[in-house]
Amino acid sequence: MASIRNIAIIAHVDHGKTTLVDKILKQCQLFKEHEEVGELIMDSNDLERERGITIFSKNVSVNYKGTKINIIDTPGHSDFGGEVERVLNMADGVLLLVDAFEGPMPQTRFVLQKALQMGLTAIVVVNKVDKPNCTPEETQEAVFDLFCKLDATEKQLGFPTIYGSSKNGWMSTDWAKPTTDISPLLDAIIAYFPEAPSNPGTPQMQITSIDYSTYTGKIAVGRMLRGNLNVNMPISLVRRDGKIDKSRIKELYTFEGLARKKVETVQTGDICAVFGLDKFEIGDTIADFENPEALKPINIDEPTMNMLFTINNSPFFGKEGKYVTSRHLRERLMLETEKNLALRVEETNSPDALLVYGRGILHLSILIETMRREGYELQVGQPKVIIKEIDGVKHEPYEVLTIDTPIDSSSKAIDIVTQHKGDLVMIEPRGDYQHLEFNIPSRGLIGLRNQMLTATAGEAIIAHRFAEYQPYKGNIPGRNSGVLISMEKGVGTAYSIDKLQDRGKFFVAPGEEIYGGQVIGEHIRPDDLVINIGKAKQLTNMRASGSDTAVALAPKIVFSLEEALEYIQEDEYVEVTPKSIRMRKIVLDENERKRKEKSSVAVG
């Protein structure tokens, strides 16, 4: 049996773990052709490259000094807790990557806590030690303190620390003595992490992730916990609900580099892909044909937020997308629930709408962004947190929010979070920055990022993670200004927008097509205002000096998808198509909106 190490890399967003995996691949003589391009091999998804974050966990494998090292690259953001949870089931140890300047961050804590609870040991990698003003030794101490806070065992506290720079491709046991490559880290992996245990007996493998192939359909990926698997072998598939289906393995693959390698046998301890199984889900167990034994199902973090997904019924529907019906929307969301464990979909009273539950705005917006790139048109409602009743008392999800902000704008940051019902629990200086920690309801995070970045001139570093359910904290004020609503369908003109600039800021530019009921700007007052920006200047043959002055328009405000989701109120939708993101009132007709408002006031 070959010596195998299964390791997961965990870190906060943008601490350099994907870059490190790329350097490991290059060190082990794989993908040399990428060295000149300098691209991240691991973040293969377009969205991951654009945002610089890992969303989907991936498997790669390298051979170093005769040992096979299976590396699992995990997402760092707590919204993808469903991904992290299951990939750690495949690992024997974790590489904890920490930025030498920023130190341990909330998401580092989130993933590390899960790893320690599962009894995994860690090697700490203090990365980016070549950054100016970084403090590698203090960072190492902060990591040790974090292990203590998370109730690590004596063995887990005895972790080795490696220092280096993933970007420049070196690792060392002493940060002041750079080396020429990352072999000290690879040597530490082989020396410190346990070999994947050899468990002879009947086969047992838990499906921890699902791949798709257009030719063969769903592919089960997981780690052999016991026994071996062979091609054409009859097996039992034990489902999460206890049902057992008999099946046969058609093809087996192990990982080599980023590719799959076809094999006849998979040994215990290795990570493999299985072709040929019928309907299966994450958490199901591949077991012995005669005496099937199920493994404990994977626990997944509960969703904390929901959002209404519905078909696009605006006047512009079908102009840009190719998948526009409720059947398309339903099929795509159901397909997503099979591989996205933290996602749940529920039917609503309307056949055209579905309620989608997720771990946060980022989790749900990544799904929406992926769908629009695939050619879907849809509309989504305001994100809402999930309220639970515990012992007869209304509870809501709370998060730990950390903000690193320049010292001179820290008081503004505290003021904004306090207005969103956040409680300050820690404040400490870090160089020119102030590190703030708050306990805040998840509802308070909606719309907070925009305000914070405006108040700190874009310099605040904001991160949060789910903590627990706590008693409901009362009403949180939403958007404090109304919106400008288009009166009718048409094209915006520079003449009209110029005349109405004193009424607010605009989200559209001259020449853009708009429709009645579309949200086209932010009003300077708290109430909504219906305006017509399609009026053209009346042309006459009279000329007067000064009447034809050049129009000076403020540039339109452009919203990202997350910003639009945080901006809208209960009576508004975000319309998402492959080329556009628009905001609109749910009821487009002005008279009908007024009737509804009157009836709701009467009922209230």
Coordinates of C-alpha atoms in Angstrom, one line a residue:
M1 CA 0.0 0.0 0.0
A2 CA 1.3 3.4 -1.0
S3 CA 1.8 6.0 1.8
I4 CA -1.0 8.6 1.6
R5 CA -1.6 11.9 3.4
N6 CA -5.0 13.6 3.1
I7 CA -4.8 17.3 4.1
A8 CA -7.3 20.2 3.9
I9 CA -6.1 23.8 3.6
I10 CA -8.1 26.2 5.7
A11 CA -7.8 30.0 5.9
H12 CA -9.6 33.3 5.9
V13 CA -10.6 34.8 2.5
D14 CA -7.5 36.2 0.7
H15 CA -4.9 34.8 3.0
G16 CA -3.2 33.0 0.1
K17 CA -4.2 29.3 0.3
T18 CA -5.1 28.9 -3.4
T19 CA -1.7 30.5 -4.3
L20 CA 0.0 28.1 -2.0
V21 CA -1.7 25.0 -3.6
D22 CA -0.5 26.3 -7.0
K23 CA 3.1 26.5 -5.7
I24 CA 2.8 23.0 -4.4
L25 CA 1.7 21.8 -7.8
K26 CA 4.7 23.5 -9.4
Q27 CA 7.2 22.3 -6.8
C28 CA 6.1 18.7 -7.5
Q29 CA 6.8 19.2 -11.3
L30 CA 3.2 19.6 -12.3
F31 CA 1.8 22.3 -14.6
K32 CA 5.1 24.0 -15.4
E33 CA 3.4 25.6 -18.4
H34 CA 1.4 27.8 -15.9
E35 CA 4.5 29.3 -14.4
E36 CA 4.9 32.0 -17.0
V37 CA 1.2 32.9 -17.1
G38 CA 1.1 33.3 -13.3
E39 CA -2.6 32.3 -13.1
L40 CA -4.3 30.6 -10.3
I41 CA -4.8 27.0 -11.4
M42 CA -7.1 26.1 -8.5
D43 CA -9.7 28.9 -8.9
S44 CA -11.1 27.5 -12.1
N45 CA -14.5 29.1 -11.8
D46 CA -14.9 32.6 -13.5
L47 CA -16.6 34.0 -10.4
E48 CA -13.8 32.7 -8.1
R49 CA -11.2 34.4 -10.3
E50 CA -13.1 37.7 -10.4
R51 CA -13.7 37.9 -6.7
G52 CA -10.5 36.3 -5.6
I53 CA -12.3 33.9 -3.3
T54 CA -12.7 30.1 -3.3
I55 CA -16.4 29.1 -3.5
F56 CA -16.2 25.4 -4.4
S57 CA -13.8 22.9 -2.7
K58 CA -11.6 21.0 -5.0
N59 CA -9.3 18.0 -4.9
V60 CA -5.7 17.8 -6.2
S61 CA -3.0 15.3 -5.6
V62 CA 0.8 15.4 -5.8
N63 CA 3.6 12.9 -5.2
Y64 CA 6.5 14.0 -3.0
K65 CA 9.3 11.7 -2.0
G66 CA 7.3 8.6 -2.7
T67 CA 4.2 9.8 -0.7
K68 CA 0.9 10.7 -2.3
I69 CA -0.5 13.9 -0.8
N70 CA -4.2 14.6 -1.5
I71 CA -4.9 18.3 -1.0
I72 CA -8.4 19.6 -0.5
D73 CA -8.7 23.4 -1.1
T74 CA -11.6 24.7 1.1
P75 CA -13.6 27.9 1.0
G76 CA -12.7 30.5 3.6
H77 CA -16.0 32.3 3.8
S78 CA -18.4 31.2 6.5
D79 CA -21.3 31.5 4.1
F80 CA -19.9 28.3 2.5
G81 CA -19.9 26.4 5.7
G82 CA -21.7 23.5 4.0
E83 CA -18.7 23.0 1.7
V84 CA -16.2 23.1 4.6
E85 CA -18.1 20.7 6.8
R86 CA -18.0 17.9 4.3
V87 CA -14.5 18.3 2.9
L88 CA -13.0 18.0 6.4
N89 CA -14.5 14.5 6.5
M90 CA -12.0 13.5 3.9
A91 CA -8.9 14.9 5.7
D92 CA -6.5 13.5 8.3
G93 CA -5.0 16.9 9.1
V94 CA -5.3 20.5 8.2
L95 CA -2.9 23.3 7.0
L96 CA -4.0 26.5 8.8
L97 CA -2.9 29.4 6.7
V98 CA -2.7 32.8 8.5
D99 CA -1.7 36.2 7.1
A100 CA 1.3 37.6 9.1
F101 CA -0.2 41.1 9.1
E102 CA -3.9 40.4 9.7
G103 CA -3.5 37.4 12.0
P104 CA -6.4 35.0 12.7
M105 CA -9.7 36.3 11.3
P106 CA -13.3 35.3 12.0
Q107 CA -13.4 32.8 9.1
T108 CA -10.1 31.2 10.2
R109 CA -11.8 30.6 13.6
F110 CA -14.9 29.2 12.0
V111 CA -13.2 26.5 9.9
L112 CA -10.6 25.7 12.5
Q113 CA -13.3 25.2 15.2
K114 CA -14.9 22.5 12.9
A115 CA -11.5 20.8 12.3
L116 CA -10.6 20.7 16.0
Q117 CA -14.0 19.3 16.9
M118 CA -13.4 16.5 14.5
G119 CA -10.1 15.7 16.2
L120 CA -7.9 16.8 13.3
T121 CA -4.3 18.0 14.0
A122 CA -2.9 21.1 12.3
I123 CA 0.3 22.6 10.9
V124 CA 0.2 26.4 11.1
V125 CA 1.6 28.3 8.1
V126 CA 2.2 32.0 8.8
N127 CA 2.0 33.4 5.2
K128 CA 3.0 36.8 3.6
V129 CA 5.9 37.4 6.0
D130 CA 7.4 39.7 3.4
K131 CA 4.6 42.2 3.9
P132 CA 5.6 45.6 5.4
N133 CA 4.7 46.1 9.1
C134 CA 3.8 42.3 9.5
T135 CA 4.4 40.6 12.9
P136 CA 5.0 36.8 12.3
E137 CA 5.8 36.0 15.9
E138 CA 2.8 37.9 17.4
T139 CA 0.6 36.2 14.7
Q140 CA 1.9 32.8 15.9
E141 CA 1.1 33.6 19.5
A142 CA -2.4 34.8 18.4
V143 CA -3.0 31.5 16.7
F144 CA -1.9 29.6 19.8
D145 CA -4.4 31.7 21.9
L146 CA -7.1 30.9 19.3
F147 CA -6.4 27.1 19.7
C148 CA -6.7 27.5 23.5
K149 CA -10.0 29.4 23.1
L150 CA -11.4 26.6 20.9
D151 CA -10.6 23.9 23.5
A152 CA -7.8 22.2 21.5
T153 CA -6.3 19.0 23.1
E154 CA -2.7 18.8 24.3
K155 CA -1.8 17.0 21.0
Q156 CA -3.5 19.7 18.9
L157 CA -1.7 22.5 20.8
G158 CA 1.7 20.9 19.9
F159 CA 1.4 22.1 16.3
P160 CA 4.5 23.0 14.2
T161 CA 4.7 26.4 12.6
I162 CA 6.1 27.1 9.1
Y163 CA 6.8 30.7 7.9
G164 CA 7.0 32.0 4.3
S165 CA 5.5 33.7 1.3
S166 CA 3.2 31.7 -1.0
K167 CA 3.4 34.4 -3.6
N168 CA 7.3 34.3 -3.8
G169 CA 7.3 30.5 -3.5
W170 CA 9.3 29.9 -0.3
M171 CA 8.7 28.4 3.2
S172 CA 11.0 28.1 6.2
T173 CA 11.0 27.1 9.9
D174 CA 12.4 30.6 10.6
W175 CA 10.8 33.6 9.0
A176 CA 14.0 35.6 9.1
K177 CA 15.8 33.0 7.0
P178 CA 14.1 32.6 3.6
T179 CA 14.7 29.5 1.5
T180 CA 14.5 28.9 -2.2
D181 CA 11.4 26.7 -2.4
I182 CA 8.5 25.3 -0.3
S183 CA 10.0 21.9 0.5
P184 CA 10.2 22.6 4.3
L185 CA 6.4 22.7 4.3
L186 CA 6.1 19.4 2.3
D187 CA 8.6 17.8 4.7
A188 CA 6.6 18.9 7.7
I189 CA 3.4 17.5 6.1
I190 CA 5.0 14.0 5.7
A191 CA 6.6 14.1 9.2
Y192 CA 3.8 15.5 11.3
F193 CA 0.5 14.3 9.7
P194 CA -0.6 10.7 10.3
E195 CA -0.5 8.3 7.3
A196 CA -4.1 7.6 6.0
P197 CA -5.0 4.6 8.2
S198 CA -5.1 1.2 6.5
N199 CA -8.5 -0.4 7.5
P200 CA -8.9 -3.8 5.9
G201 CA -12.4 -5.3 5.7
T202 CA -15.6 -4.7 3.8
P203 CA -15.7 -1.5 1.7
Q204 CA -17.1 1.7 3.3
M205 CA -17.0 5.1 1.7
Q206 CA -19.0 8.2 2.4
I207 CA -20.0 10.4 -0.6
T208 CA -18.7 13.9 0.4
S209 CA -19.1 15.8 -2.9
I210 CA -20.7 15.4 -6.3
D211 CA -19.2 16.1 -9.7
Y212 CA -21.1 16.3 -13.0
S213 CA -20.2 14.9 -16.4
T214 CA -22.3 15.6 -19.5
Y215 CA -21.6 12.0 -20.6
T216 CA -22.0 10.0 -17.4
G217 CA -24.1 12.2 -15.2
K218 CA -23.5 12.4 -11.5
I219 CA -20.1 11.3 -10.1
A220 CA -19.7 10.4 -6.4
V221 CA -16.5 11.7 -4.8
G222 CA -15.3 10.6 -1.3
R223 CA -12.6 8.9 0.7
M224 CA -12.3 5.1 1.2
L225 CA -12.5 4.7 5.0
R226 CA -12.4 0.9 5.0
G227 CA -11.5 -1.9 2.5
N228 CA -11.0 -1.5 -1.2
L229 CA -13.2 -0.8 -4.2
N230 CA -12.9 -2.6 -7.6
V231 CA -14.3 -1.9 -11.0
N232 CA -17.5 -4.0 -11.7
M233 CA -17.9 -4.7 -8.0
P234 CA -21.5 -5.1 -6.7
I235 CA -22.1 -2.7 -3.8
S236 CA -25.0 -1.4 -1.6
L237 CA -25.8 2.3 -1.5
V238 CA -27.1 3.2 2.0
R239 CA -29.1 6.5 1.9
R240 CA -29.3 9.1 4.6
D241 CA -32.9 7.9 5.5
G242 CA -31.7 4.3 5.9
K243 CA -33.0 2.9 2.5
I244 CA -30.6 0.5 0.7
D245 CA -30.2 0.3 -3.1
K246 CA -28.1 -2.4 -4.8
S247 CA -25.7 -1.1 -7.5
R248 CA -22.5 -1.9 -9.4
I249 CA -19.4 0.3 -9.9
K250 CA -18.7 1.0 -13.6
E251 CA -15.5 3.0 -13.4
L252 CA -13.1 4.2 -10.7
Y253 CA -10.8 7.2 -10.8
T254 CA -8.2 8.7 -8.4
F255 CA -6.8 12.2 -8.5
E256 CA -3.5 13.0 -10.1
G257 CA -2.6 16.7 -10.2
L258 CA -5.9 18.4 -11.2
A259 CA -6.9 15.5 -13.5
R260 CA -8.6 12.2 -12.8
K261 CA -6.7 8.9 -13.5
K262 CA -8.7 5.8 -14.4
V263 CA -7.8 2.8 -12.1
E264 CA -9.0 -0.7 -11.5
T265 CA -8.8 -0.6 -7.6
V266 CA -8.9 2.1 -5.0
Q267 CA -7.2 1.3 -1.7
T268 CA -8.3 2.3 1.8
G269 CA -7.4 5.9 2.7
D270 CA -7.4 7.3 -0.8
I271 CA -9.8 9.8 -2.3
C272 CA -11.6 8.7 -5.4
A273 CA -14.4 9.3 -7.9
V274 CA -17.0 6.6 -8.5
F275 CA -19.0 6.4 -11.8
G276 CA -22.1 4.3 -12.4
L277 CA -24.2 4.8 -9.3
D278 CA -27.9 5.7 -9.7
K279 CA -29.6 8.4 -7.7
F280 CA -27.5 9.4 -4.7
E281 CA -26.9 12.4 -2.4
I282 CA -24.1 13.8 -0.3
G283 CA -23.8 11.9 3.0
D284 CA -24.9 8.5 1.5
T285 CA -22.6 5.5 2.1
I286 CA -21.2 3.1 -0.4
A287 CA -21.0 -0.2 1.5
D288 CA -20.6 -4.0 1.2
F289 CA -23.1 -5.8 -1.0
E290 CA -24.0 -8.5 1.5
N291 CA -23.7 -6.7 4.9
P292 CA -24.0 -3.0 4.3
E293 CA -23.0 -0.7 7.2
A294 CA -24.0 3.0 7.1
L295 CA -21.7 5.8 8.3
K296 CA -23.0 8.7 10.4
P297 CA -24.6 11.3 8.1
I298 CA -22.8 14.6 7.7
N299 CA -24.1 17.4 9.9
I300 CA -24.7 20.6 8.0
D301 CA -25.0 24.2 9.4
E302 CA -28.6 25.4 9.4
P303 CA -29.6 28.2 6.9
T304 CA -29.9 31.6 8.5
M305 CA -31.5 33.6 5.7
N306 CA -34.2 33.2 3.0
M307 CA -35.1 34.9 -0.2
L308 CA -38.0 34.7 -2.6
F309 CA -36.9 33.6 -6.2
T310 CA -39.5 34.2 -8.9
I311 CA -39.7 34.3 -12.7
N312 CA -39.0 37.6 -14.4
N313 CA -42.4 39.2 -15.2
S314 CA -41.1 42.8 -15.9
P315 CA -41.9 44.4 -19.3
F316 CA -38.3 43.5 -20.4
F317 CA -38.7 39.8 -19.7
G318 CA -37.1 37.4 -22.2
K319 CA -35.0 40.1 -23.9
E320 CA -31.6 38.8 -22.7
G321 CA -32.0 35.3 -21.1
K322 CA -32.8 32.0 -22.6
Y323 CA -34.2 30.3 -19.5
V324 CA -37.2 32.3 -18.4
T325 CA -40.0 30.0 -17.3
S326 CA -40.8 28.7 -13.8
R327 CA -40.0 25.2 -14.9
H328 CA -36.4 26.2 -15.8
L329 CA -36.1 28.1 -12.5
R330 CA -37.4 25.1 -10.4
E331 CA -35.2 22.5 -12.2
R332 CA -32.1 24.6 -11.8
L333 CA -32.6 25.3 -8.1
M334 CA -33.4 21.6 -7.4
L335 CA -30.2 20.6 -9.2
E336 CA -28.3 23.0 -7.0
T337 CA -29.6 21.5 -3.7
E338 CA -28.1 18.1 -4.7
K339 CA -24.5 19.5 -4.5
N340 CA -24.9 22.6 -2.4
L341 CA -25.6 21.2 1.1
A342 CA -26.3 24.4 2.9
L343 CA -29.1 25.3 0.5
R344 CA -32.8 24.5 0.9
V345 CA -35.7 25.2 -1.5
E346 CA -39.4 25.3 -0.5
E347 CA -42.5 25.7 -2.5
T348 CA -44.7 28.8 -2.0
N349 CA -48.4 29.5 -2.7
S350 CA -47.5 30.8 -6.2
P351 CA -46.5 28.2 -8.9
D352 CA -44.0 30.8 -10.2
A353 CA -42.1 31.5 -7.0
L354 CA -39.8 29.5 -4.6
L355 CA -38.4 30.3 -1.2
V356 CA -34.6 29.6 -1.1
Y357 CA -32.8 29.2 2.2
G358 CA -29.1 29.8 2.5
R359 CA -26.2 30.8 4.9
G360 CA -26.1 34.5 4.1
I361 CA -26.3 37.1 1.3
L362 CA -23.0 36.1 -0.2
H363 CA -24.0 32.4 -0.4
L364 CA -27.3 33.3 -2.2
S365 CA -25.8 36.0 -4.4
I366 CA -23.1 33.6 -5.7
L367 CA -26.0 31.2 -6.7
I368 CA -27.9 34.1 -8.4
E369 CA -24.7 35.3 -10.2
T370 CA -23.9 31.8 -11.4
M371 CA -27.5 31.4 -12.8
R372 CA -27.5 34.7 -14.7
R373 CA -24.2 33.7 -16.3
E374 CA -25.8 30.5 -17.4
G375 CA -28.6 32.5 -19.2
Y376 CA -31.3 32.6 -16.5
E377 CA -33.7 35.5 -16.0
L378 CA -35.2 35.8 -12.5
Q379 CA -36.4 38.2 -9.8
V380 CA -35.5 38.0 -6.1
G381 CA -37.1 39.6 -3.1
Q382 CA -35.6 41.2 0.0
P383 CA -33.3 38.8 2.1
K384 CA -34.9 37.9 5.4
V385 CA -33.4 36.2 8.4
I386 CA -35.0 33.1 9.8
I387 CA -36.7 33.7 13.1
K388 CA -37.1 30.7 15.5
E389 CA -39.3 30.2 18.6
I390 CA -37.3 28.7 21.5
D391 CA -39.2 28.1 24.7
G392 CA -41.9 30.4 23.6
V393 CA -39.5 33.3 23.0
K394 CA -38.7 34.7 19.6
H395 CA -35.0 34.1 18.7
E396 CA -33.0 35.4 15.7
P397 CA -29.5 34.5 14.4
Y398 CA -26.6 36.6 15.7
E399 CA -23.1 37.0 14.1
V400 CA -19.7 38.0 15.4
L401 CA -18.7 41.1 13.3
T402 CA -15.1 42.3 13.1
I403 CA -14.1 45.6 11.5
D404 CA -10.5 46.8 11.0
T405 CA -10.8 50.5 10.3
P406 CA -8.4 53.5 10.3
I407 CA -8.2 55.0 13.8
D408 CA -9.7 58.4 12.7
S409 CA -12.9 56.7 11.4
S410 CA -13.4 54.1 14.2
S411 CA -16.0 56.3 16.0
K412 CA -18.1 56.5 12.8
A413 CA -17.9 52.7 12.5
I414 CA -19.0 52.1 16.1
D415 CA -21.9 54.6 15.6
I416 CA -23.1 52.8 12.4
V417 CA -23.0 49.3 14.0
T418 CA -24.8 50.6 17.1
Q419 CA -27.6 51.9 15.0
H420 CA -27.9 48.4 13.5
K421 CA -28.4 47.0 17.0
G422 CA -24.7 45.8 17.3
D423 CA -23.0 45.6 20.7
L424 CA -19.2 46.4 20.9
V425 CA -17.4 43.6 22.7
M426 CA -13.7 44.3 22.0
I427 CA -11.6 47.2 20.8
E428 CA -7.8 47.1 20.3
P429 CA -5.2 49.1 18.2
R430 CA -3.3 47.3 15.4
G431 CA -0.8 49.7 14.0
D432 CA -2.6 52.5 12.2
Y433 CA -5.9 50.6 12.4
Q434 CA -8.4 49.9 15.1
H435 CA -9.7 46.4 15.5
L436 CA -13.4 46.3 16.5
E437 CA -15.5 43.3 17.4
F438 CA -19.3 43.3 17.7
N439 CA -22.1 41.0 18.5
I440 CA -24.9 41.8 16.0
P441 CA -28.2 40.3 14.8
S442 CA -27.9 38.9 11.2
R443 CA -30.6 41.4 10.2
G444 CA -28.3 44.3 11.2
L445 CA -25.7 43.2 8.5
I446 CA -28.1 43.9 5.7
G447 CA -27.1 47.2 4.2
L448 CA -24.3 47.7 6.7
R449 CA -21.4 47.2 4.4
N450 CA -22.3 50.0 2.0
Q451 CA -22.7 52.5 4.9
M452 CA -19.4 51.3 6.5
L453 CA -17.4 51.7 3.3
T454 CA -18.9 55.1 2.6
A455 CA -18.1 56.3 6.2
T456 CA -14.5 55.0 6.1
A457 CA -13.7 56.0 2.5
G458 CA -13.5 52.4 1.5
E459 CA -10.8 51.4 4.0
A460 CA -12.7 49.3 6.4
I461 CA -12.1 45.5 6.3
I462 CA -15.3 43.8 7.3
A463 CA -15.8 40.1 8.2
H464 CA -18.5 38.2 10.1
R465 CA -19.5 34.7 11.1
F466 CA -22.6 33.1 12.5
A467 CA -22.5 32.7 16.3
E468 CA -25.8 31.5 17.7
Y469 CA -29.5 32.2 18.1
Q470 CA -30.4 34.8 20.7
P471 CA -33.6 36.6 21.7
Y472 CA -35.1 38.9 19.1
K473 CA -33.7 42.5 19.4
G474 CA -36.6 44.6 18.1
N475 CA -36.9 46.7 15.0
I476 CA -33.8 47.7 13.1
P477 CA -34.2 50.9 10.9
G478 CA -33.9 50.1 7.2
R479 CA -33.1 52.4 4.4
N480 CA -33.7 56.0 5.5
S481 CA -34.4 57.5 2.1
G482 CA -37.1 56.8 -0.5
V483 CA -36.6 56.0 -4.1
L484 CA -37.2 57.6 -7.5
I485 CA -39.6 55.5 -9.6
S486 CA -40.1 55.7 -13.3
M487 CA -43.6 56.9 -14.4
E488 CA -43.7 55.1 -17.8
K489 CA -41.8 52.9 -20.3
G490 CA -39.3 54.8 -22.5
V491 CA -35.7 56.0 -22.8
G492 CA -34.1 58.3 -20.2
T493 CA -33.0 61.7 -21.6
A494 CA -30.1 63.9 -20.4
Y495 CA -32.5 66.9 -20.5
S496 CA -35.0 65.3 -18.0
I497 CA -32.3 63.8 -15.7
D498 CA -30.6 67.2 -15.5
K499 CA -33.8 69.0 -14.5
L500 CA -34.5 66.3 -11.8
Q501 CA -30.9 66.1 -10.3
D502 CA -32.0 68.2 -7.3
R503 CA -34.5 65.4 -6.4
G504 CA -31.8 62.7 -5.8
K505 CA -29.1 60.5 -7.2
F506 CA -29.8 58.3 -10.3
F507 CA -29.1 54.7 -11.0
V508 CA -29.6 55.0 -14.8
A509 CA -27.9 57.1 -17.5
P510 CA -29.3 58.9 -20.5
G511 CA -30.1 56.6 -23.4
E512 CA -31.0 53.6 -21.1
E513 CA -34.3 51.9 -21.6
I514 CA -36.6 52.0 -18.5
Y515 CA -40.1 50.9 -17.7
G516 CA -42.9 52.1 -15.4
G517 CA -42.4 51.0 -11.8
Q518 CA -38.6 50.6 -12.2
V519 CA -36.5 52.1 -9.3
I520 CA -34.2 54.5 -11.2
G521 CA -32.7 56.6 -8.3
E522 CA -32.6 57.5 -4.6
H523 CA -34.8 60.3 -3.4
I524 CA -33.4 63.0 -1.1
R525 CA -36.5 62.6 1.2
P526 CA -37.8 59.5 3.1
D527 CA -40.8 59.0 0.8
D528 CA -40.9 57.6 -2.8
L529 CA -41.4 59.9 -5.8
V530 CA -42.7 58.9 -9.2
I531 CA -40.9 60.9 -12.0
N532 CA -40.8 61.0 -15.8
I533 CA -37.2 61.1 -17.2
G534 CA -38.2 60.4 -20.8
K535 CA -39.2 64.0 -21.7
A536 CA -37.2 65.5 -24.5
K537 CA -36.4 69.2 -24.9
Q538 CA -39.0 71.0 -27.1
L539 CA -37.3 72.1 -30.2
T540 CA -38.2 75.6 -31.6
N541 CA -36.6 77.8 -34.2
M542 CA -36.0 80.5 -31.5
R543 CA -32.5 81.0 -30.1
A544 CA -31.6 82.8 -26.9
S545 CA -28.2 83.2 -25.4
G546 CA -27.6 80.9 -22.4
S547 CA -30.6 78.6 -23.0
D548 CA -28.5 75.9 -24.7
T549 CA -25.9 75.4 -22.0
A550 CA -24.1 72.1 -21.8
V551 CA -25.8 69.6 -19.5
A552 CA -23.6 68.5 -16.6
L553 CA -24.8 65.2 -15.2
A554 CA -23.5 63.4 -12.1
P555 CA -22.5 59.8 -13.1
K556 CA -25.1 57.1 -12.3
I557 CA -24.6 54.9 -9.3
V558 CA -23.8 51.3 -10.3
F559 CA -24.9 48.5 -7.9
S560 CA -23.2 45.1 -7.6
L561 CA -25.7 42.2 -7.1
E562 CA -25.0 42.0 -3.3
E563 CA -25.4 45.8 -2.9
A564 CA -28.7 45.7 -4.8
L565 CA -30.0 42.8 -2.5
E566 CA -29.0 44.8 0.6
Y567 CA -30.6 48.0 -0.8
I568 CA -34.1 46.8 -1.7
Q569 CA -37.1 47.0 0.7
E570 CA -40.0 44.6 1.3
D571 CA -42.1 46.0 -1.6
E572 CA -39.2 45.7 -4.1
Y573 CA -37.5 43.1 -6.3
V574 CA -34.1 42.8 -7.9
E575 CA -34.5 41.9 -11.5
V576 CA -31.5 39.8 -12.7
T577 CA -30.8 39.0 -16.3
P578 CA -27.6 37.9 -18.1
K579 CA -26.7 41.5 -18.9
S580 CA -28.6 43.7 -16.4
I581 CA -29.3 44.1 -12.7
R582 CA -32.3 46.4 -12.2
M583 CA -34.4 47.3 -9.1
R584 CA -38.2 47.6 -9.3
K585 CA -41.4 47.9 -7.3
I586 CA -43.2 44.5 -7.0
V587 CA -46.4 46.3 -8.0
L588 CA -45.5 48.3 -11.1
D589 CA -48.7 50.4 -11.5
E590 CA -48.7 53.5 -9.4
N591 CA -52.4 53.6 -8.7
E592 CA -52.5 50.0 -7.7
R593 CA -49.5 50.6 -5.3
K594 CA -51.4 53.4 -3.6
R595 CA -54.6 51.2 -3.3
K596 CA -52.5 48.4 -1.7
E597 CA -50.8 50.9 0.7
K598 CA -54.3 52.2 1.8
S599 CA -55.7 48.7 2.3
S600 CA -52.6 47.6 4.3
V601 CA -52.9 50.7 6.5
A602 CA -56.6 50.0 7.0
V603 CA -55.9 46.3 8.0
G604 CA -53.0 47.4 10.2

